[in-house]
PDB file of C-alpha atoms in Angstrom:
ATOM      1  CA  UNK A  30     -25.712   1.910 -12.209  1.00  0.00           C
ATOM      2  CA  UNK A  31     -26.355   1.873  -8.342  1.00  0.00           C
ATOM      3  CA  UNK A  32     -24.179   1.680  -5.418  1.00  0.00           C
ATOM      4  CA  UNK A  33     -26.294  -0.864  -4.058  1.00  0.00           C
ATOM      5  CA  UNK A  34     -25.909  -3.333  -7.164  1.00  0.00           C
ATOM      6  CA  UNK A  35     -22.060  -2.920  -6.801  1.00  0.00           C
ATOM      7  CA  UNK A  36     -22.245  -4.130  -3.183  1.00  0.00           C
ATOM      8  CA  UNK A  37     -24.231  -7.472  -4.467  1.00  0.00           C
ATOM      9  CA  UNK A  38     -21.757  -7.882  -7.156  1.00  0.00           C
ATOM     10  CA  UNK A  39     -18.966  -7.839  -4.905  1.00  0.00           C
ATOM     11  CA  UNK A  40     -20.597 -10.276  -2.416  1.00  0.00           C
ATOM     12  CA  UNK A  41     -21.048 -12.578  -5.354  1.00  0.00           C
ATOM     13  CA  UNK A  42     -17.187 -12.000  -6.231  1.00  0.00           C
ATOM     14  CA  UNK A  43     -16.582 -12.812  -2.424  1.00  0.00           C
ATOM     15  CA  UNK A  44     -18.966 -15.930  -2.092  1.00  0.00           C
ATOM     16  CA  UNK A  45     -18.290 -17.138  -5.533  1.00  0.00           C
ATOM     17  CA  UNK A  46     -21.904 -18.480  -5.200  1.00  0.00           C
ATOM     18  CA  UNK A  47     -25.184 -16.437  -5.942  1.00  0.00           C
ATOM     19  CA  UNK A  48     -27.141 -18.566  -3.212  1.00  0.00           C
ATOM     20  CA  UNK A  49     -24.826 -17.501  -0.625  1.00  0.00           C
ATOM     21  CA  UNK A  50     -24.186 -14.252  -1.587  1.00  0.00           C
ATOM     22  CA  UNK A  51     -28.112 -13.815  -1.097  1.00  0.00           C
ATOM     23  CA  UNK A  52     -28.112 -15.100   2.312  1.00  0.00           C
ATOM     24  CA  UNK A  53     -25.461 -12.628   3.244  1.00  0.00           C
ATOM     25  CA  UNK A  54     -27.286  -9.973   1.689  1.00  0.00           C
ATOM     26  CA  UNK A  55     -30.595 -11.021   2.893  1.00  0.00           C
ATOM     27  CA  UNK A  56     -32.002 -10.713  -0.260  1.00  0.00           C
ATOM     28  CA  UNK A  57     -33.706 -13.275  -2.504  1.00  0.00           C
ATOM     29  CA  UNK A  58     -31.581 -15.196  -4.864  1.00  0.00           C
ATOM     30  CA  UNK A  59     -33.701 -14.256  -8.049  1.00  0.00           C
ATOM     31  CA  UNK A  60     -33.134 -10.720  -6.890  1.00  0.00           C
ATOM     32  CA  UNK A  61     -29.400 -10.860  -7.017  1.00  0.00           C
ATOM     33  CA  UNK A  62     -29.075 -13.027 -10.145  1.00  0.00           C
ATOM     34  CA  UNK A  63     -31.483 -10.628 -12.017  1.00  0.00           C
ATOM     35  CA  UNK A  64     -29.280  -7.469 -10.721  1.00  0.00           C
ATOM     36  CA  UNK A  65     -26.204  -9.047 -11.927  1.00  0.00           C
ATOM     37  CA  UNK A  66     -27.788  -9.975 -15.133  1.00  0.00           C
ATOM     38  CA  UNK A  67     -29.026  -6.355 -15.522  1.00  0.00           C
ATOM     39  CA  UNK A  68     -25.320  -5.196 -14.640  1.00  0.00           C
ATOM     40  CA  UNK A  69     -23.770  -7.392 -17.218  1.00  0.00           C
ATOM     41  CA  UNK A  70     -26.312  -5.981 -20.103  1.00  0.00           C
ATOM     42  CA  UNK A  71     -25.854  -2.474 -18.723  1.00  0.00           C
ATOM     43  CA  UNK A  72     -22.005  -3.075 -18.914  1.00  0.00           C
ATOM     44  CA  UNK A  73     -22.302  -4.923 -22.383  1.00  0.00           C
ATOM     45  CA  UNK A  74     -19.730  -7.558 -21.324  1.00  0.00           C
ATOM     46  CA  UNK A  75     -20.161 -10.782 -18.939  1.00  0.00           C
ATOM     47  CA  UNK A  76     -18.604 -10.464 -15.849  1.00  0.00           C
ATOM     48  CA  UNK A  77     -18.652 -14.245 -14.653  1.00  0.00           C
ATOM     49  CA  UNK A  78     -18.014 -17.369 -15.888  1.00  0.00           C
ATOM     50  CA  UNK A  79     -20.919 -19.937 -14.450  1.00  0.00           C
ATOM     51  CA  UNK A  80     -19.858 -23.346 -13.410  1.00  0.00           C
ATOM     52  CA  UNK A  81     -21.535 -26.049 -11.731  1.00  0.00           C
ATOM     53  CA  UNK A  82     -20.758 -25.045  -8.202  1.00  0.00           C
ATOM     54  CA  UNK A  83     -18.540 -21.861  -8.084  1.00  0.00           C
ATOM     55  CA  UNK A  84     -18.689 -18.859 -10.327  1.00  0.00           C
ATOM     56  CA  UNK A  85     -15.313 -17.058 -11.610  1.00  0.00           C
ATOM     57  CA  UNK A  86     -15.011 -13.627 -12.907  1.00  0.00           C
ATOM     58  CA  UNK A  87     -13.927 -13.331 -16.457  1.00  0.00           C
ATOM     59  CA  UNK A  88     -10.757 -10.708 -17.337  1.00  0.00           C
ATOM     60  CA  UNK A  89     -13.409  -7.894 -17.501  1.00  0.00           C
ATOM     61  CA  UNK A  90     -15.036  -9.194 -14.129  1.00  0.00           C
ATOM     62  CA  UNK A  91     -11.760  -8.927 -12.475  1.00  0.00           C
ATOM     63  CA  UNK A  92     -11.122  -5.262 -13.727  1.00  0.00           C
ATOM     64  CA  UNK A  93     -14.654  -4.302 -13.145  1.00  0.00           C
ATOM     65  CA  UNK A  94     -14.407  -5.988  -9.433  1.00  0.00           C
ATOM     66  CA  UNK A  95     -11.332  -3.948  -8.675  1.00  0.00           C
ATOM     67  CA  UNK A  96     -13.040  -0.788  -9.979  1.00  0.00           C
ATOM     68  CA  UNK A  97     -16.186  -1.149  -7.872  1.00  0.00           C
ATOM     69  CA  UNK A  98     -14.070  -1.730  -4.909  1.00  0.00           C
ATOM     70  CA  UNK A  99     -12.276   1.768  -5.167  1.00  0.00           C
ATOM     71  CA  UNK A 100     -15.725   3.329  -6.070  1.00  0.00           C
ATOM     72  CA  UNK A 101     -17.532   1.842  -3.014  1.00  0.00           C
ATOM     73  CA  UNK A 102     -14.241   2.383  -0.779  1.00  0.00           C
ATOM     74  CA  UNK A 103     -14.096   6.200  -2.022  1.00  0.00           C
ATOM     75  CA  UNK A 104     -18.018   6.550  -1.503  1.00  0.00           C
ATOM     76  CA  UNK A 105     -17.849   5.136   2.267  1.00  0.00           C
ATOM     77  CA  UNK A 106     -14.965   7.471   3.042  1.00  0.00           C
ATOM     78  CA  UNK A 107     -16.865  10.529   1.560  1.00  0.00           C
ATOM     79  CA  UNK A 108     -19.946   9.682   3.541  1.00  0.00           C
ATOM     80  CA  UNK A 109     -17.948   9.161   6.679  1.00  0.00           C
ATOM     81  CA  UNK A 110     -16.401  12.680   6.433  1.00  0.00           C
ATOM     82  CA  UNK A 111     -19.603  14.233   5.745  1.00  0.00           C
ATOM     83  CA  UNK A 112     -21.427  12.870   8.491  1.00  0.00           C
ATOM     84  CA  UNK A 113     -19.574  14.846  11.151  1.00  0.00           C
ATOM     85  CA  UNK A 114     -20.845  16.238  14.428  1.00  0.00           C
ATOM     86  CA  UNK A 115     -18.824  19.065  16.494  1.00  0.00           C
ATOM     87  CA  UNK A 116     -16.059  16.344  17.149  1.00  0.00           C
ATOM     88  CA  UNK A 117     -14.497  15.741  14.007  1.00  0.00           C
ATOM     89  CA  UNK A 118     -15.075  12.269  12.589  1.00  0.00           C
ATOM     90  CA  UNK A 119     -14.382  10.385   9.588  1.00  0.00           C
ATOM     91  CA  UNK A 120     -11.924   8.106   7.730  1.00  0.00           C
ATOM     92  CA  UNK A 121      -8.449   9.133   6.464  1.00  0.00           C
ATOM     93  CA  UNK A 122      -6.340   6.665   4.171  1.00  0.00           C
ATOM     94  CA  UNK A 123      -2.671   6.658   3.827  1.00  0.00           C
ATOM     95  CA  UNK A 124      -0.432   4.536   1.441  1.00  0.00           C
ATOM     96  CA  UNK A 125       2.794   4.102   2.621  1.00  0.00           C
ATOM     97  CA  UNK A 126       6.144   2.282   1.757  1.00  0.00           C
ATOM     98  CA  UNK A 127       7.998   0.324   4.104  1.00  0.00           C
ATOM     99  CA  UNK A 128       9.996   2.747   6.210  1.00  0.00           C
ATOM    100  CA  UNK A 129      11.041   3.598   9.672  1.00  0.00           C
ATOM    101  CA  UNK A 130      10.092   7.327   9.201  1.00  0.00           C
ATOM    102  CA  UNK A 131       6.245   6.073   9.169  1.00  0.00           C
ATOM    103  CA  UNK A 132       7.054   6.309  12.997  1.00  0.00           C
ATOM    104  CA  UNK A 133       6.769   9.917  12.733  1.00  0.00           C
ATOM    105  CA  UNK A 134       3.362   9.793  11.016  1.00  0.00           C
ATOM    106  CA  UNK A 135       2.470   6.869  13.968  1.00  0.00           C
ATOM    107  CA  UNK A 136       3.099   9.460  16.651  1.00  0.00           C
ATOM    108  CA  UNK A 137       0.987  12.255  15.192  1.00  0.00           C
ATOM    109  CA  UNK A 138      -1.916   9.660  14.686  1.00  0.00           C
ATOM    110  CA  UNK A 139      -1.654   8.409  18.406  1.00  0.00           C
ATOM    111  CA  UNK A 140      -1.901  12.161  19.404  1.00  0.00           C
ATOM    112  CA  UNK A 141      -4.701  12.933  16.990  1.00  0.00           C
ATOM    113  CA  UNK A 142      -6.740  10.052  18.221  1.00  0.00           C
ATOM    114  CA  UNK A 143      -6.516  11.510  21.917  1.00  0.00           C
ATOM    115  CA  UNK A 144      -8.068  14.679  20.351  1.00  0.00           C
ATOM    116  CA  UNK A 145     -10.015  13.458  17.921  1.00  0.00           C
ATOM    117  CA  UNK A 146     -11.366   9.748  18.868  1.00  0.00           C
ATOM    118  CA  UNK A 147     -13.599   9.096  15.937  1.00  0.00           C
ATOM    119  CA  UNK A 148     -11.192   9.818  13.268  1.00  0.00           C
ATOM    120  CA  UNK A 149     -10.162   6.170  11.921  1.00  0.00           C
ATOM    121  CA  UNK A 150      -6.889   5.898  10.248  1.00  0.00           C
ATOM    122  CA  UNK A 151      -6.468   3.414   7.543  1.00  0.00           C
ATOM    123  CA  UNK A 152      -2.820   2.547   6.411  1.00  0.00           C
ATOM    124  CA  UNK A 153      -2.280   0.379   3.495  1.00  0.00           C
ATOM    125  CA  UNK A 154       1.166  -1.103   2.713  1.00  0.00           C
ATOM    126  CA  UNK A 155       2.079  -0.442  -0.973  1.00  0.00           C
ATOM    127  CA  UNK A 156       4.529   1.017  -3.777  1.00  0.00           C
ATOM    128  CA  UNK A 157       4.818   4.641  -5.114  1.00  0.00           C
ATOM    129  CA  UNK A 158       3.132   3.652  -8.643  1.00  0.00           C
ATOM    130  CA  UNK A 159      -0.183   2.380  -6.713  1.00  0.00           C
ATOM    131  CA  UNK A 160       0.235   5.684  -4.143  1.00  0.00           C
ATOM    132  CA  UNK A 161       0.061   7.830  -7.103  1.00  0.00           C
ATOM    133  CA  UNK A 162      -2.781   5.976  -8.735  1.00  0.00           C
ATOM    134  CA  UNK A 163      -5.123   6.063  -5.582  1.00  0.00           C
ATOM    135  CA  UNK A 164      -4.256   9.482  -4.893  1.00  0.00           C
ATOM    136  CA  UNK A 165      -5.156  10.802  -8.160  1.00  0.00           C
ATOM    137  CA  UNK A 166      -8.407   8.771  -7.862  1.00  0.00           C
ATOM    138  CA  UNK A 167      -9.066  10.029  -4.508  1.00  0.00           C
ATOM    139  CA  UNK A 168      -8.812   6.820  -2.702  1.00  0.00           C
ATOM    140  CA  UNK A 169      -5.894   7.680  -0.563  1.00  0.00           C
ATOM    141  CA  UNK A 170      -5.631  11.090   0.865  1.00  0.00           C
ATOM    142  CA  UNK A 171      -1.959  10.923   1.662  1.00  0.00           C
ATOM    143  CA  UNK A 172       1.258   8.884   0.760  1.00  0.00           C
ATOM    144  CA  UNK A 173       4.513   8.145   2.529  1.00  0.00           C
ATOM    145  CA  UNK A 174       7.005   7.413  -0.292  1.00  0.00           C
ATOM    146  CA  UNK A 175      10.711   7.078  -0.654  1.00  0.00           C
ATOM    147  CA  UNK A 176      12.844   9.384  -2.224  1.00  0.00           C
ATOM    148  CA  UNK A 177      13.985  10.326  -4.778  1.00  0.00           C
ATOM    149  CA  UNK A 178      10.644  10.805  -6.407  1.00  0.00           C
ATOM    150  CA  UNK A 179       9.332  13.470  -8.800  1.00  0.00           C
ATOM    151  CA  UNK A 180       6.768  15.523  -6.544  1.00  0.00           C
ATOM    152  CA  UNK A 181       5.928  17.972  -8.936  1.00  0.00           C
ATOM    153  CA  UNK A 182       2.098  16.662  -8.610  1.00  0.00           C
ATOM    154  CA  UNK A 183       2.069  16.857  -4.861  1.00  0.00           C
ATOM    155  CA  UNK A 184       2.352  18.733  -1.962  1.00  0.00           C
ATOM    156  CA  UNK A 185       4.766  17.187   0.562  1.00  0.00           C
ATOM    157  CA  UNK A 186       6.486  17.233   4.034  1.00  0.00           C
ATOM    158  CA  UNK A 187       9.833  15.869   4.318  1.00  0.00           C
ATOM    159  CA  UNK A 188       9.979  13.313   7.086  1.00  0.00           C
ATOM    160  CA  UNK A 189      13.026  13.017   9.433  1.00  0.00           C
ATOM    161  CA  UNK A 190      15.542  10.306   9.177  1.00  0.00           C
ATOM    162  CA  UNK A 191      16.881   8.283   6.456  1.00  0.00           C
ATOM    163  CA  UNK A 192      17.216   4.222   5.919  1.00  0.00           C
ATOM    164  CA  UNK A 193      20.145   2.644   4.796  1.00  0.00           C
ATOM    165  CA  UNK A 194      19.975   0.049   1.898  1.00  0.00           C
ATOM    166  CA  UNK A 195      21.692  -3.244   2.134  1.00  0.00           C
ATOM    167  CA  UNK A 196      21.440  -6.910   1.875  1.00  0.00           C
ATOM    168  CA  UNK A 197      19.088  -9.027   3.704  1.00  0.00           C
ATOM    169  CA  UNK A 198      21.100 -12.709   3.917  1.00  0.00           C
ATOM    170  CA  UNK A 199      20.902 -15.842   5.854  1.00  0.00           C
ATOM    171  CA  UNK A 200      23.029 -16.061   9.015  1.00  0.00           C
ATOM    172  CA  UNK A 201      24.636 -18.896   7.251  1.00  0.00           C
ATOM    173  CA  UNK A 202      26.082 -17.127   4.504  1.00  0.00           C
ATOM    174  CA  UNK A 203      29.684 -15.722   4.330  1.00  0.00           C
ATOM    175  CA  UNK A 204      28.184 -12.075   3.565  1.00  0.00           C
ATOM    176  CA  UNK A 205      26.579 -12.577   7.258  1.00  0.00           C
ATOM    177  CA  UNK A 206      30.175 -11.934   8.618  1.00  0.00           C
ATOM    178  CA  UNK A 207      31.319  -9.137   6.351  1.00  0.00           C
ATOM    179  CA  UNK A 208      30.733  -5.312   7.642  1.00  0.00           C
ATOM    180  CA  UNK A 209      29.385  -4.210   4.294  1.00  0.00           C
ATOM    181  CA  UNK A 210      28.546  -5.297   0.848  1.00  0.00           C
ATOM    182  CA  UNK A 211      30.854  -4.909  -2.151  1.00  0.00           C
ATOM    183  CA  UNK A 212      30.359  -4.694  -5.862  1.00  0.00           C
ATOM    184  CA  UNK A 213      32.027  -8.268  -6.038  1.00  0.00           C
ATOM    185  CA  UNK A 214      29.476  -9.547  -3.702  1.00  0.00           C
ATOM    186  CA  UNK A 215      26.453  -8.329  -5.600  1.00  0.00           C
ATOM    187  CA  UNK A 216      28.069  -9.560  -8.712  1.00  0.00           C
ATOM    188  CA  UNK A 217      28.060 -13.266  -7.447  1.00  0.00           C
ATOM    189  CA  UNK A 218      24.949 -13.557  -5.335  1.00  0.00           C
ATOM    190  CA  UNK A 219      21.201 -14.203  -6.447  1.00  0.00           C
ATOM    191  CA  UNK A 220      19.090 -11.086  -5.550  1.00  0.00           C
ATOM    192  CA  UNK A 221      15.871 -10.578  -4.462  1.00  0.00           C
ATOM    193  CA  UNK A 222      14.954  -6.932  -5.580  1.00  0.00           C
ATOM    194  CA  UNK A 223      12.133  -4.553  -4.802  1.00  0.00           C
ATOM    195  CA  UNK A 224       9.736  -4.241  -7.755  1.00  0.00           C
ATOM    196  CA  UNK A 225      10.001  -0.623  -7.993  1.00  0.00           C
ATOM    197  CA  UNK A 226      13.835   0.836  -8.147  1.00  0.00           C
ATOM    198  CA  UNK A 227      15.688  -2.168  -7.224  1.00  0.00           C
ATOM    199  CA  UNK A 228      17.960  -2.355 -10.448  1.00  0.00           C
ATOM    200  CA  UNK A 229      18.320   1.472 -10.155  1.00  0.00           C
ATOM    201  CA  UNK A 230      19.552   1.334  -6.727  1.00  0.00           C
ATOM    202  CA  UNK A 231      22.182  -1.417  -7.913  1.00  0.00           C
ATOM    203  CA  UNK A 232      23.057   0.923 -10.821  1.00  0.00           C
ATOM    204  CA  UNK A 233      23.556   3.902  -8.856  1.00  0.00           C
ATOM    205  CA  UNK A 234      25.940   2.674  -6.445  1.00  0.00           C
ATOM    206  CA  UNK A 235      27.714  -0.097  -8.044  1.00  0.00           C
ATOM    207  CA  UNK A 236      26.971   1.005 -11.989  1.00  0.00           C
ATOM    208  CA  UNK A 237      25.567  -2.342 -12.692  1.00  0.00           C
ATOM    209  CA  UNK A 238      22.542  -2.847 -15.084  1.00  0.00           C
ATOM    210  CA  UNK A 239      19.582  -5.101 -15.073  1.00  0.00           C
ATOM    211  CA  UNK A 240      21.313  -7.552 -17.273  1.00  0.00           C
ATOM    212  CA  UNK A 241      24.356  -7.722 -15.068  1.00  0.00           C
ATOM    213  CA  UNK A 242      22.458  -9.168 -12.292  1.00  0.00           C
ATOM    214  CA  UNK A 243      21.168 -12.528 -11.315  1.00  0.00           C
ATOM    215  CA  UNK A 244      17.622 -11.825 -10.240  1.00  0.00           C
ATOM    216  CA  UNK A 245      16.168 -14.703  -8.759  1.00  0.00           C
ATOM    217  CA  UNK A 246      12.865 -13.055  -7.284  1.00  0.00           C
ATOM    218  CA  UNK A 247      11.174  -9.202  -6.767  1.00  0.00           C
ATOM    219  CA  UNK A 248       9.052  -8.371  -4.102  1.00  0.00           C
ATOM    220  CA  UNK A 249       6.590  -5.605  -2.810  1.00  0.00           C
ATOM    221  CA  UNK A 250       7.122  -5.924   0.929  1.00  0.00           C
ATOM    222  CA  UNK A 251      10.417  -6.868   2.544  1.00  0.00           C
ATOM    223  CA  UNK A 252       8.783  -9.195   4.954  1.00  0.00           C
ATOM    224  CA  UNK A 253       7.670 -11.316   2.307  1.00  0.00           C
ATOM    225  CA  UNK A 254      11.198 -10.967   0.502  1.00  0.00           C
ATOM    226  CA  UNK A 255      12.727 -11.943   4.145  1.00  0.00           C
ATOM    227  CA  UNK A 256      10.619 -15.459   4.226  1.00  0.00           C
ATOM    228  CA  UNK A 257      12.249 -15.927   0.316  1.00  0.00           C
ATOM    229  CA  UNK A 258      15.702 -15.406   1.806  1.00  0.00           C
ATOM    230  CA  UNK A 259      15.014 -17.815   5.053  1.00  0.00           C
ATOM    231  CA  UNK A 260      14.161 -20.379   2.016  1.00  0.00           C
ATOM    232  CA  UNK A 261      17.433 -19.857   0.435  1.00  0.00           C
ATOM    233  CA  UNK A 262      15.973 -18.144  -2.579  1.00  0.00           C
ATOM    234  CA  UNK A 263      18.217 -15.388  -2.736  1.00  0.00           C
ATOM    235  CA  UNK A 264      19.658 -12.398  -0.781  1.00  0.00           C
ATOM    236  CA  UNK A 265      16.766  -9.469  -0.434  1.00  0.00           C
ATOM    237  CA  UNK A 266      17.974  -5.740  -1.368  1.00  0.00           C
ATOM    238  CA  UNK A 267      16.256  -3.413   1.128  1.00  0.00           C
ATOM    239  CA  UNK A 268      16.177  -1.080   3.892  1.00  0.00           C
ATOM    240  CA  UNK A 269      17.553  -1.314   7.490  1.00  0.00           C
ATOM    241  CA  UNK A 270      15.125  -1.323  10.173  1.00  0.00           C
ATOM    242  CA  UNK A 271      12.063  -2.656   8.380  1.00  0.00           C
ATOM    243  CA  UNK A 272      12.689  -6.466   8.931  1.00  0.00           C
ATOM    244  CA  UNK A 273      13.776  -7.352  12.782  1.00  0.00           C
ATOM    245  CA  UNK A 274      16.521  -9.432  12.583  1.00  0.00           C
ATOM    246  CA  UNK A 275      16.749 -10.239  16.361  1.00  0.00           C
ATOM    247  CA  UNK A 276      16.978 -13.950  17.540  1.00  0.00           C
ATOM    248  CA  UNK A 277      16.082 -14.517  13.778  1.00  0.00           C
ATOM    249  CA  UNK A 278      18.171 -16.450  11.215  1.00  0.00           C
ATOM    250  CA  UNK A 279      18.755 -13.394   8.946  1.00  0.00           C
ATOM    251  CA  UNK A 280      21.141 -10.629   9.082  1.00  0.00           C
ATOM    252  CA  UNK A 281      21.123  -7.137   7.573  1.00  0.00           C
ATOM    253  CA  UNK A 282      24.682  -5.981   5.930  1.00  0.00           C
ATOM    254  CA  UNK A 283      24.713  -2.499   4.364  1.00  0.00           C
ATOM    255  CA  UNK A 284      25.776  -1.441   0.985  1.00  0.00           C
ATOM    256  CA  UNK A 285      29.333   0.313   0.418  1.00  0.00           C
ATOM    257  CA  UNK A 286      29.724   2.587  -0.492  1.00  0.00           C
ATOM    258  CA  UNK A 287      26.829   3.934   1.576  1.00  0.00           C
ATOM    259  CA  UNK A 288      23.387   4.764   0.291  1.00  0.00           C
ATOM    260  CA  UNK A 289      20.553   5.981   2.008  1.00  0.00           C
ATOM    261  CA  UNK A 290      17.370   7.161   1.258  1.00  0.00           C
ATOM    262  CA  UNK A 291      14.564   9.595   3.024  1.00  0.00           C
ATOM    263  CA  UNK A 292      10.889   9.788   2.878  1.00  0.00           C
ATOM    264  CA  UNK A 293       8.088  12.239   2.170  1.00  0.00           C
ATOM    265  CA  UNK A 294       4.514  12.395   3.262  1.00  0.00           C
ATOM    266  CA  UNK A 295       2.966  13.516  -0.262  1.00  0.00           C
ATOM    267  CA  UNK A 296      -0.800  14.496  -1.068  1.00  0.00           C
ATOM    268  CA  UNK A 297      -2.194  15.650  -4.475  1.00  0.00           C
ATOM    269  CA  UNK A 298      -1.975  19.330  -5.089  1.00  0.00           C
ATOM    270  CA  UNK A 299      -4.978  21.171  -5.353  1.00  0.00           C
ATOM    271  CA  UNK A 300      -6.881  18.286  -3.381  1.00  0.00           C
ATOM    272  CA  UNK A 301      -9.591  19.207  -1.281  1.00  0.00           C
ATOM    273  CA  UNK A 302      -8.813  17.480   2.076  1.00  0.00           C
ATOM    274  CA  UNK A 303     -11.587  16.662   4.654  1.00  0.00           C
ATOM    275  CA  UNK A 304     -11.359  17.881   8.027  1.00  0.00           C
ATOM    276  CA  UNK A 305     -10.182  14.542   9.188  1.00  0.00           C
ATOM    277  CA  UNK A 306      -7.364  14.579   6.860  1.00  0.00           C
ATOM    278  CA  UNK A 307      -6.676  18.388   7.689  1.00  0.00           C
ATOM    279  CA  UNK A 308      -6.806  17.762  11.028  1.00  0.00           C
ATOM    280  CA  UNK A 309      -4.013  14.634  10.696  1.00  0.00           C
ATOM    281  CA  UNK A 310      -1.876  17.235   8.439  1.00  0.00           C
ATOM    282  CA  UNK A 311      -1.738  19.579  11.181  1.00  0.00           C
ATOM    283  CA  UNK A 312      -0.691  17.034  13.767  1.00  0.00           C
ATOM    284  CA  UNK A 313       2.112  15.701  11.664  1.00  0.00           C
ATOM    285  CA  UNK A 314       3.214  19.386  11.038  1.00  0.00           C
ATOM    286  CA  UNK A 315       3.068  19.923  14.898  1.00  0.00           C
ATOM    287  CA  UNK A 316       5.526  16.635  15.056  1.00  0.00           C
ATOM    288  CA  UNK A 317       7.614  18.133  12.596  1.00  0.00           C
ATOM    289  CA  UNK A 318       8.052  21.535  14.322  1.00  0.00           C
ATOM    290  CA  UNK A 319      10.798  21.684  17.337  1.00  0.00           C
ATOM    291  CA  UNK A 320       9.321  22.495  20.724  1.00  0.00           C
ATOM    292  CA  UNK A 321      11.219  25.421  22.539  1.00  0.00           C
ATOM    293  CA  UNK A 322      12.295  24.853  25.667  1.00  0.00           C
TER     294      UNK A 322
END
């Protein structure tokens, strides 16, 4: 299986039409069709459901497309990191939770770019499960994850600062006038929870289980959850400082008793970091080291 064929395949996936994909690739349509057919024969499965005007992926095709994207992403990153001159060049990929502690990493990136302008940093907002998956597969170099987290598979740096948990509510809600959110409030409101750890967080604070909660929706990114709150779907459990509520229709109300989460930068134990990734890690460590007056 050649990387060129994977690129042909993903272009067909993108365009949903072999003729349009051929034009984008500057390759004849019969060549692309033959390569896709040979790929299906090699894999022993059908990747596309052919229609009259567009083609759709089969379930096997969906899985293979996701794997092909990861393979090409890893390949492109590897080639970029190998082709270096005296100046460090390359691409670094960071999977990150939504957290204010990301500011420390951002400051390190700014300083790094001054020293090595040809290093490109790619930040992907995602959750802990996908971060672990992509660190293991080599797609991500680093992850920024919320605590608590089992870090037995990782080397890590604890990032400064903590974020407080609370509810994002409409300004018109009675909860918006309260200083904190109580057990009674949680027990009588529709909730929008993070896909990972939301119900565990409520259980840790109030002792309520998933079955005790009125969950209207779940989310991966708090910005999307804030739109659900604005639409009146429910109130979103999340971290302070992620969504700017100034001059908006939303208010953040912290939980009581107080509960906060810290953040860590993680990378896979035993992973061989590229020079670009090593340079970023060095700069982040420098950000965490107090300067002497």
